Structure formats: structure tokens, C-alpha cells
Tab-separated table of C-alpha atoms in Angstrom:
chain	number	residue	atom	x	y	z
A	1	GLU	CA	59.401	-2.320	74.206
A	2	ARG	CA	59.455	-2.392	78.179
A	3	ILE	CA	60.574	-4.731	80.418
A	4	ILE	CA	59.700	-5.355	84.674
A	5	ILE	CA	63.110	-5.670	86.790
A	6	PRO	CA	62.238	-6.151	90.436
A	7	ASP	CA	64.229	-4.336	92.937
A	8	GLU	CA	66.186	-5.572	96.316
A	9	ASN	CA	62.989	-5.291	97.980
A	10	GLY	CA	61.316	-8.208	95.811
A	11	GLU	CA	59.067	-4.452	94.235
A	12	GLU	CA	58.209	-4.845	90.646
A	13	HIS	CA	58.824	-1.265	88.123
A	14	LEU	CA	58.108	-0.893	84.786
A	15	PHE	CA	61.305	0.042	82.721
A	16	GLU	CA	61.073	1.502	78.706
A	17	VAL	CA	64.079	0.070	76.758
A	18	LEU	CA	66.190	2.448	75.096
A	19	PHE	CA	68.816	-0.051	73.365
A	20	SER	CA	70.473	-2.858	73.544
A	21	PHE	CA	73.932	-3.653	72.134
A	22	ASP	CA	76.654	-6.504	72.141
A	23	VAL	CA	80.462	-5.814	72.689
A	24	ASP	CA	82.726	-7.939	70.717
A	25	GLU	CA	85.853	-6.463	73.499
A	26	THR	CA	83.920	-7.923	76.232
A	27	GLY	CA	81.858	-10.927	74.694
A	28	LYS	CA	78.745	-8.696	76.995
A	29	THR	CA	75.538	-7.413	75.530
A	30	TYR	CA	74.300	-4.262	77.140
A	31	ILE	CA	70.629	-2.483	77.714
A	32	ALA	CA	69.819	1.069	78.802
A	33	VAL	CA	66.625	1.633	79.964
A	34	ILE	CA	64.458	4.636	81.752
A	35	PRO	CA	61.535	4.463	83.880
A	36	ALA	CA	57.849	3.732	82.143
A	37	GLU	CA	57.298	6.974	84.115
A	38	GLN	CA	59.761	9.317	82.877
A	39	GLU	CA	59.859	8.191	79.391
A	40	ASN	CA	57.491	11.596	78.663
A	41	GLU	CA	60.004	13.644	80.548
A	42	GLU	CA	62.660	16.464	79.505
A	43	GLU	CA	65.789	14.934	82.073
A	44	VAL	CA	65.635	11.484	82.789
A	45	GLU	CA	67.454	8.559	84.546
A	46	VAL	CA	69.376	6.017	82.108
A	47	TYR	CA	69.772	2.440	84.220
A	48	ALA	CA	72.455	0.109	82.606
A	49	PHE	CA	73.157	-3.797	82.832
A	50	HIS	CA	75.152	-6.276	80.926
A	51	TYR	CA	72.670	-8.994	80.540
A	52	GLN	CA	71.916	-12.799	79.490
A	53	VAL	CA	69.087	-14.202	78.009
A	54	LYS	CA	67.697	-17.213	80.808
A	55	GLU	CA	67.318	-21.004	79.122
A	56	ASP	CA	63.519	-21.410	80.258
A	57	ASP	CA	60.396	-21.361	78.968
A	58	ASP	CA	59.988	-17.391	79.191
A	59	ASN	CA	63.657	-16.484	78.264
A	60	ASP	CA	63.630	-13.909	80.844
A	61	LEU	CA	66.841	-11.847	81.204
A	62	ALA	CA	69.390	-11.972	84.406
A	63	LEU	CA	70.898	-8.467	84.512
A	64	PHE	CA	73.947	-7.931	86.305
A	65	PRO	CA	75.545	-4.515	86.886
A	66	ILE	CA	78.054	-2.597	84.959
A	67	GLU	CA	80.892	-2.788	87.462
A	68	THR	CA	84.311	-1.675	85.538
A	69	ASP	CA	85.201	1.866	84.074
A	70	GLU	CA	85.435	0.725	80.749
A	71	GLU	CA	82.317	-0.773	80.527
A	72	TRP	CA	80.245	2.813	81.403
A	73	GLU	CA	82.730	4.555	79.352
A	74	LEU	CA	81.019	2.187	76.275
A	75	VAL	CA	77.031	2.253	76.946
A	76	GLU	CA	77.652	6.368	77.704
A	77	GLU	CA	79.294	6.486	74.419
A	78	MET	CA	76.820	4.386	72.520
A	79	LEU	CA	74.087	6.862	74.709
A	80	HIS	CA	75.851	10.031	73.581
A	81	THR	CA	76.039	8.509	69.434
A	82	LEU	CA	72.209	7.795	69.680
A	83	ALA	CA	71.549	11.346	71.488
A	84	ASP	CA	73.328	12.861	68.629
A	85	GLU	CA	71.278	10.848	65.818
A	86	ASP	CA	68.206	11.611	67.871
A	87	GLU	CA	67.526	8.135	68.113
A	88	ILE	CA	66.285	8.189	71.746
């Protein structure tokens, strides 16, 4: 699955979704993505956000930065788990 994320200048960039997951402890849903142009490279930069689906006609995503160390640890743990299972 691919999504388009605008940067702070309004330029749109295409990203490949690695995974998304819910965390009961935080009540949030998280998503990890990589730039689409890097998807076949050995080393890639992973971006993570928590998100909500907007209640509009397009069901767009509202992305929010991960702000706490605890949230980053949850995302990193999931990333390592999936990497160990060779799912990404």
C-alpha cells in the first residue's frame, strides 16, 4: 500500500506503508512508512506516525508526530519483531 504525505513546504511525497498497528495502552494507531524510491534499497529511512482516519468523503489520514520515548519504543519493538520474522 502506498500513501502520499506532504512535507512542510506542501510538496507531496510517495511512501510505501511497512505496517500499521493499534496499541491499547495509548489508544492510538501507528503507521511506519518508507520513501517509495527507497523500497528496493538495502538500508532505508523509516518514518513513523500515529494517525486517525478523517471523517470526510475520502477517509484521508491525519498524521501526528510521535512525541514520547515510550511511543518510539513501541514502534521500534514492532519494527524489530517484523524484521525478525522477515515480513518487511
